[in-house]
Tab-separated table of C-alpha atoms and ligand atoms in Angstrom:
chain	number	residue	atom	x	y	z
A	67	MET	CA	12.673	-15.564	5.810
A	68	VAL	CA	9.294	-13.871	5.038
A	69	HIS	CA	8.055	-11.015	4.174
A	70	GLY	CA	4.702	-9.313	4.499
A	71	GLY	CA	4.673	-6.524	1.358
A	72	ALA	CA	6.838	-3.395	0.418
A	73	GLY	CA	5.949	-0.203	0.101
A	74	ALA	CA	5.285	3.128	2.117
A	75	LEU	CA	3.434	0.972	5.240
A	76	ASP	CA	1.911	4.200	6.203
A	77	ASN	CA	-1.004	2.343	7.374
A	78	VAL	CA	1.069	1.951	10.085
A	79	LYS	CA	0.423	4.565	12.098
A	80	ASP	CA	0.693	3.858	15.805
A	81	ASP	CA	2.653	1.113	17.822
A	82	LYS	CA	-0.368	-0.815	18.305
A	83	THR	CA	-0.806	-1.554	14.493
A	84	ALA	CA	3.014	-2.095	14.468
A	85	VAL	CA	3.102	-4.395	16.911
A	86	ARG	CA	-0.184	-6.428	15.297
A	87	TYR	CA	2.307	-6.849	12.364
A	88	LEU	CA	5.492	-7.641	13.793
A	89	GLU	CA	3.970	-10.018	15.829
A	90	SER	CA	2.198	-11.703	12.853
A	91	ILE	CA	5.425	-11.924	11.198
A	92	ARG	CA	7.592	-13.091	14.336
A	93	ARG	CA	4.977	-15.806	15.079
A	94	ILE	CA	5.372	-17.141	11.449
A	95	LEU	CA	9.092	-17.307	11.470
A	96	GLU	CA	8.774	-19.169	14.502
A	97	HIS	CA	6.404	-21.524	13.061
A	98	GLY	CA	8.819	-22.030	9.924
A	99	ARG	CA	11.639	-22.839	12.379
A	100	GLU	CA	9.418	-25.832	14.216
A	101	VAL	CA	8.805	-27.064	10.907
A	102	MET	CA	12.362	-27.825	10.185
A	103	GLU	CA	13.186	-28.367	13.641
A	104	LEU	CA	10.874	-31.374	13.718
A	105	GLY	CA	12.646	-32.519	10.562
A	106	GLY	CA	10.545	-30.973	7.887
A	107	SER	CA	12.428	-29.615	4.942
A	108	ALA	CA	12.661	-25.911	3.457
A	109	LEU	CA	9.830	-26.984	1.069
A	110	GLN	CA	7.852	-27.345	3.816
A	111	ALA	CA	8.916	-24.722	5.768
A	112	VAL	CA	8.140	-22.120	3.041
A	113	GLU	CA	4.453	-23.647	2.380
A	114	ALA	CA	3.647	-23.434	6.297
A	115	CYS	CA	4.689	-19.986	6.760
A	116	ALA	CA	3.069	-18.720	3.359
A	117	SER	CA	0.062	-20.567	4.278
A	118	LEU	CA	0.042	-18.872	7.677
A	119	LEU	CA	0.599	-15.387	5.920
A	120	GLU	CA	-2.384	-16.269	3.545
A	121	ASP	CA	-4.740	-16.835	6.420
A	122	ASP	CA	-3.704	-13.464	8.078
A	123	PRO	CA	-5.968	-10.433	6.635
A	124	VAL	CA	-3.849	-7.551	6.783
A	125	PHE	CA	-1.782	-9.157	4.570
A	126	ASN	CA	-2.380	-9.220	0.933
A	127	ALA	CA	-3.070	-12.923	-0.151
A	128	GLY	CA	-5.711	-15.574	0.413
A	129	CYS	CA	-8.024	-14.028	2.747
A	130	GLY	CA	-6.690	-10.559	2.588
A	131	SER	CA	-6.369	-10.163	-0.994
A	132	VAL	CA	-7.135	-7.033	-2.905
A	133	LEU	CA	-9.836	-6.825	-5.009
A	134	ASN	CA	-9.910	-6.676	-8.934
A	135	GLU	CA	-11.789	-3.882	-11.159
A	136	ASN	CA	-14.885	-6.193	-10.797
A	137	GLY	CA	-14.411	-6.050	-7.022
A	138	LYS	CA	-13.557	-9.876	-7.323
A	139	VAL	CA	-10.569	-11.965	-6.039
A	140	GLU	CA	-8.317	-13.269	-8.319
A	141	MET	CA	-5.073	-14.722	-6.410
A	142	ASP	CA	-1.637	-15.672	-7.886
A	143	ALA	CA	0.849	-18.336	-6.033
A	144	ALA	CA	3.922	-20.037	-6.825
A	145	ILE	CA	6.538	-22.429	-5.061
A	146	MET	CA	9.797	-23.636	-5.802
A	147	ASP	CA	12.069	-26.479	-4.555
A	148	GLY	CA	15.682	-25.652	-4.997
A	149	ARG	CA	16.931	-29.537	-5.132
A	150	ASP	CA	15.591	-29.942	-8.601
A	151	LEU	CA	14.076	-26.732	-9.652
A	152	SER	CA	10.539	-28.454	-9.551
A	153	ALA	CA	7.863	-25.802	-9.464
A	154	GLY	CA	4.371	-25.240	-9.269
A	155	ALA	CA	2.309	-22.101	-9.701
A	156	VAL	CA	-1.508	-21.087	-10.040
A	157	ALA	CA	-2.659	-17.867	-11.507
A	158	ALA	CA	-6.212	-15.658	-11.308
A	159	ILE	CA	-7.737	-18.170	-8.699
A	160	ASP	CA	-10.469	-17.450	-6.653
A	161	ASN	CA	-12.329	-19.470	-3.637
A	162	ILE	CA	-9.264	-21.039	-2.231
A	163	ALA	CA	-8.094	-20.320	1.111
A	164	ASN	CA	-4.350	-21.410	0.444
A	165	PRO	CA	-3.175	-20.642	-3.024
A	166	ILE	CA	0.413	-21.772	-1.857
A	167	GLN	CA	-1.201	-25.127	-1.418
A	168	LEU	CA	-2.687	-25.655	-4.527
A	169	ALA	CA	0.546	-24.253	-6.223
A	170	ARG	CA	2.136	-27.383	-4.346
A	171	LEU	CA	-0.186	-29.688	-5.570
A	172	VAL	CA	0.456	-28.220	-9.011
A	173	MET	CA	4.187	-29.175	-8.881
A	174	THR	CA	3.505	-32.514	-6.975
A	175	GLU	CA	0.367	-33.774	-8.432
A	176	SER	CA	0.562	-32.440	-12.190
A	177	GLU	CA	2.803	-32.793	-15.293
A	178	HIS	CA	2.566	-28.951	-15.226
A	179	VAL	CA	4.234	-26.109	-13.828
A	180	MET	CA	1.022	-23.768	-13.930
A	181	LEU	CA	-2.341	-23.923	-14.149
A	182	ILE	CA	-4.375	-20.896	-14.338
A	183	ALA	CA	-8.532	-19.498	-13.611
A	184	GLU	CA	-10.804	-22.035	-14.442
A	185	GLY	CA	-8.201	-24.726	-15.059
A	186	ALA	CA	-6.547	-24.254	-11.767
A	187	MET	CA	-10.099	-24.530	-10.205
A	188	ARG	CA	-10.932	-27.811	-11.756
A	189	PHE	CA	-7.555	-29.006	-10.690
A	190	ALA	CA	-8.319	-27.975	-7.153
A	191	ASP	CA	-11.882	-29.787	-7.409
A	192	HIS	CA	-9.651	-33.000	-8.710
A	193	CYS	CA	-7.404	-32.858	-5.893
A	194	GLY	CA	-10.503	-32.703	-3.256
A	195	MET	CA	-9.598	-28.879	-2.248
A	196	GLU	CA	-12.295	-27.425	-0.294
A	197	ARG	CA	-13.453	-23.710	-1.796
A	198	ALA	CA	-13.744	-21.012	0.501
A	199	PRO	CA	-17.063	-18.661	0.152
A	200	GLU	CA	-16.966	-15.530	-1.118
A	201	ASN	CA	-17.385	-13.813	2.268
A	202	TYR	CA	-14.196	-15.467	3.465
A	203	PHE	CA	-12.041	-12.990	1.120
A	204	TYR	CA	-13.757	-9.994	1.848
A	205	THR	CA	-12.774	-7.241	4.269
A	206	PRO	CA	-13.989	-3.951	4.955
A	207	ASP	CA	-10.424	-2.607	4.315
A	208	ARG	CA	-10.713	-4.182	0.779
A	209	VAL	CA	-13.782	-2.959	-0.040
A	210	GLU	CA	-12.530	0.822	1.045
A	211	GLN	CA	-9.789	0.258	-0.986
A	212	LEU	CA	-11.301	-0.475	-4.000
A	213	LYS	CA	-13.871	2.167	-3.683
A	214	GLN	CA	-10.982	4.796	-3.425
A	215	ALA	CA	-8.729	3.356	-6.547
A	216	ARG	CA	-12.020	3.448	-8.539
A	217	LEU	CA	-12.598	6.793	-7.330
A	218	LYS	CA	-9.266	7.812	-8.402
A	219	ASN	CA	-10.301	6.110	-11.416
A	220	LYS	CA	-6.764	3.936	-11.256
A	221	ILE	CA	-4.702	0.761	-10.441
A	222	MET	CA	-3.105	0.639	-7.126
A	223	LEU	CA	-0.432	-1.168	-5.602
A	224	ASP	CA	-1.544	-2.448	-2.431
A	225	HIS	CA	0.923	-0.962	-0.394
A	226	ASP	CA	1.986	2.168	-3.139
A	227	ASP	CA	3.999	4.866	-1.873
A	228	THR	CA	4.215	7.391	-4.812
A	229	GLU	CA	3.488	10.571	-3.442
A	230	GLU	CA	-0.039	10.922	-4.719
A	231	ASP	CA	-1.019	7.458	-2.944
A	232	SER	CA	0.194	8.707	0.427
A	233	GLU	CA	-2.897	7.749	1.992
A	234	ASP	CA	-3.492	4.415	0.450
A	235	GLN	CA	-0.644	2.655	1.284
A	236	LYS	CA	-1.348	-0.370	2.358
A	237	TYR	CA	0.704	-3.972	2.142
A	238	GLY	CA	1.273	-6.267	-0.354
A	239	THR	CA	2.516	-9.919	-1.663
A	240	ILE	CA	3.745	-12.286	1.001
A	241	GLY	CA	6.489	-14.832	0.610
A	242	ALA	CA	8.500	-17.182	2.527
A	243	ILE	CA	12.457	-18.672	1.774
A	244	ALA	CA	14.313	-21.106	4.237
A	245	LEU	CA	17.207	-23.007	3.960
A	246	ASP	CA	16.944	-26.285	5.600
A	247	PRO	CA	20.051	-28.588	7.399
A	248	MET	CA	20.468	-30.671	4.242
A	249	GLY	CA	21.378	-27.595	2.255
A	250	ASN	CA	18.294	-27.199	0.566
A	251	LEU	CA	16.404	-24.207	-0.347
A	252	ALA	CA	12.695	-23.348	-1.115
A	253	ALA	CA	10.837	-19.995	-2.195
A	254	ALA	CA	7.116	-19.621	-2.418
A	255	THR	CA	5.063	-16.195	-3.021
A	256	SER	CA	1.300	-15.494	-2.700
A	257	THR	CA	-0.594	-12.466	-3.383
A	258	GLY	CA	-4.087	-10.801	-4.362
A	259	GLY	CA	-1.996	-8.558	-6.906
A	260	ILE	CA	-2.662	-4.864	-7.546
A	261	VAL	CA	-6.347	-3.515	-6.204
A	262	ASN	CA	-8.511	-2.552	-9.241
A	263	LYS	CA	-6.577	-4.290	-11.785
A	264	ARG	CA	-7.680	-5.840	-15.002
A	265	MET	CA	-9.647	-9.265	-14.883
A	266	GLY	CA	-7.229	-11.710	-16.069
A	267	ARG	CA	-4.261	-9.755	-14.836
A	268	VAL	CA	-1.176	-12.219	-13.612
A	269	GLY	CA	1.678	-10.450	-12.198
A	270	ASP	CA	5.208	-11.637	-11.257
A	271	SER	CA	4.228	-13.999	-8.164
A	272	PRO	CA	3.512	-17.113	-9.917
A	273	ILE	CA	6.053	-16.521	-12.477
A	274	VAL	CA	8.929	-18.491	-12.065
A	275	GLY	CA	12.408	-16.325	-12.006
A	276	SER	CA	10.199	-13.467	-11.627
A	277	GLY	CA	8.681	-13.236	-8.091
A	278	VAL	CA	9.658	-16.605	-7.041
A	279	TYR	CA	12.780	-18.253	-7.591
A	280	ALA	CA	15.124	-21.395	-5.409
A	281	ASP	CA	17.911	-23.085	-6.736
A	282	ASN	CA	20.450	-25.253	-4.187
A	283	GLU	CA	23.357	-23.905	-6.486
A	284	THR	CA	22.699	-20.188	-5.817
A	285	CYS	CA	19.793	-18.706	-3.366
A	286	ALA	CA	15.981	-18.649	-2.945
A	287	VAL	CA	14.174	-15.492	-3.511
A	288	SER	CA	10.787	-14.104	-3.030
A	289	ALA	CA	9.704	-10.843	-4.178
A	290	THR	CA	6.956	-7.850	-3.570
A	291	GLY	CA	6.020	-5.237	-5.486
A	292	TYR	CA	4.699	-3.810	-8.773
A	293	GLY	CA	4.689	-7.209	-10.650
A	294	GLU	CA	5.411	-5.592	-14.352
A	295	ASP	CA	8.348	-4.099	-12.745
A	296	PHE	CA	9.578	-7.880	-12.228
A	297	MET	CA	8.343	-9.644	-14.524
A	298	ARG	CA	10.532	-7.294	-17.392
A	299	THR	CA	13.807	-7.522	-15.242
A	300	VAL	CA	12.764	-11.044	-14.295
A	301	ILE	CA	14.606	-9.910	-10.890
A	302	SER	CA	14.699	-13.514	-8.610
A	303	LYS	CA	16.795	-15.496	-11.758
A	304	THR	CA	18.867	-12.353	-12.336
A	305	ILE	CA	19.962	-12.542	-8.589
A	306	SER	CA	20.434	-15.887	-8.877
A	307	ASP	CA	22.587	-15.710	-11.845
A	308	PHE	CA	24.635	-13.383	-10.067
A	309	ILE	CA	25.658	-15.366	-7.373
A	310	TYR	CA	25.935	-18.398	-10.370
A	311	MET	CA	27.864	-16.276	-12.507
A	312	LYS	CA	30.013	-13.767	-10.363
A	313	GLU	CA	30.126	-16.117	-7.286
A	314	MET	CA	28.273	-12.861	-5.315
A	315	ASN	CA	27.084	-13.642	-1.920
A	316	ALA	CA	23.470	-12.999	-0.654
A	317	ASP	CA	23.903	-9.044	0.208
A	318	ALA	CA	25.996	-8.528	-2.781
A	319	ALA	CA	23.155	-9.983	-5.487
A	320	THR	CA	20.251	-8.671	-3.638
A	321	ARG	CA	22.115	-4.966	-3.994
A	322	ALA	CA	23.225	-5.716	-8.037
A	323	GLY	CA	19.675	-6.801	-8.279
A	324	ILE	CA	17.904	-4.160	-6.866
A	325	GLU	CA	20.401	-1.551	-8.754
A	326	TYR	CA	19.508	-3.442	-12.012
A	327	LEU	CA	15.804	-3.286	-11.030
A	328	THR	CA	16.116	0.532	-10.555
A	329	ARG	CA	18.276	1.482	-13.195
A	330	LYS	CA	16.389	-0.896	-16.199
A	331	VAL	CA	12.938	0.197	-15.327
A	332	LYS	CA	12.524	2.013	-12.056
A	333	GLY	CA	11.130	-0.969	-9.866
A	334	ARG	CA	9.137	-0.494	-7.376
A	335	GLY	CA	9.209	-3.131	-4.564
A	336	GLY	CA	12.086	-5.593	-2.851
A	337	VAL	CA	13.006	-8.887	-2.407
A	338	ILE	CA	14.167	-11.361	0.282
A	339	VAL	CA	17.112	-13.707	-0.590
A	340	ILE	CA	19.093	-16.795	1.296
A	341	ASP	CA	21.770	-17.761	-0.614
A	342	HIS	CA	23.099	-21.571	-0.716
A	343	ASN	CA	25.761	-20.409	2.340
A	344	GLY	CA	22.720	-19.227	4.710
A	345	ASN	CA	23.503	-15.490	4.018
A	346	CYS	CA	20.107	-13.817	4.085
A	347	ALA	CA	19.753	-10.686	2.548
A	348	SER	CA	16.892	-8.195	1.564
A	349	GLY	CA	16.700	-4.727	-0.116
A	350	PHE	CA	13.951	-2.546	-1.822
A	351	THR	CA	13.292	0.306	-3.739
A	352	THR	CA	9.657	1.437	-1.599
A	353	LYS	CA	10.118	3.247	1.688
A	354	LYS	CA	9.702	0.050	3.154
A	355	MET	CA	9.603	-3.322	3.180
A	356	ILE	CA	8.192	-5.651	6.592
A	357	HIS	CA	10.143	-9.042	6.576
A	358	GLY	CA	12.261	-11.044	8.972
A	359	TRP	CA	14.031	-13.947	9.453
A	360	ILE	CA	15.217	-16.003	12.192
A	361	GLU	CA	18.294	-18.960	12.203
A	362	HIS	CA	18.608	-22.210	13.796
A	363	GLY	CA	18.869	-20.275	17.279
A	364	GLY	CA	18.365	-16.933	18.630
A	365	GLU	CA	15.129	-14.764	18.006
A	366	ALA	CA	13.535	-13.878	15.134
A	367	VAL	CA	14.437	-10.339	13.642
A	368	VAL	CA	11.990	-8.209	11.837
A	369	ARG	CA	12.186	-5.354	10.342
A	370	PHE	CA	10.153	-2.758	8.517
B	481	LIG	N1	3.789	-8.491	-6.684
B	481	LIG	C1	2.781	-8.775	-6.813
B	481	LIG	C2	1.880	-8.365	-7.778
B	481	LIG	O1	2.485	-7.558	-8.569
B	481	LIG	O2	0.840	-8.848	-8.090
């Protein structure tokens, strides 16, 4: 399963734009399946899918990241392996084309779970990861979006769907989750965060249990929306706990998680979930969430 953000998605105003987004998600799902058909693991599949989502400027991650209060890109990402709960995360980084790949290196090549800002960048250099130039990240849409946020003097979710922001709605965070034929689950989430955010603000995406979670005994989860809401409800681990403690399937656990998110903090956003039996589910409190899934056989299914 992959998602490309939750919100009103009112920027998908015509069929041509809708097709552009739907085709991107479909192509990425097909690529993820191919990775596993060629013997790749769930972990490899989610890293590959998240990287492709980061490479597509329409999504708020990698090259399409939104801008902070200083007009700069600061990205967060995390990846988790359900086999042994190993995880890697980076926060407040810039100039890295694929933050999810740096998160994977934190997981496999360091003794830590999360590295941030300058430390994460030094680690990227240490691993030989190339730095992308500033202009790789600046799309005209993102510059205009920041201008609008500054005019309103507010912080905006990239894909806000509150009434007053109805003209500004765009896409958000990206994520990928997978179950491979060996029964291994994995999850990856990556984001530019929220528009006009304070410098140094970190959202839910790189926080294990909030924006990302994977445990072979329960499920894989990736979240999108207002990070602060998901951090306070530890939403991904909460959904996993519903499966572990209440023996729910993906659908029931997702519904219970969304109910908890809404009741506790009026949370704005959504999740995609695959349980250990391969059941897929999605839930969101926003008007829409672009997401899709693909199985071993059959066509990709993509939904707004
Ligand atoms: N969910 C993305 C963020 O709040 O940064």
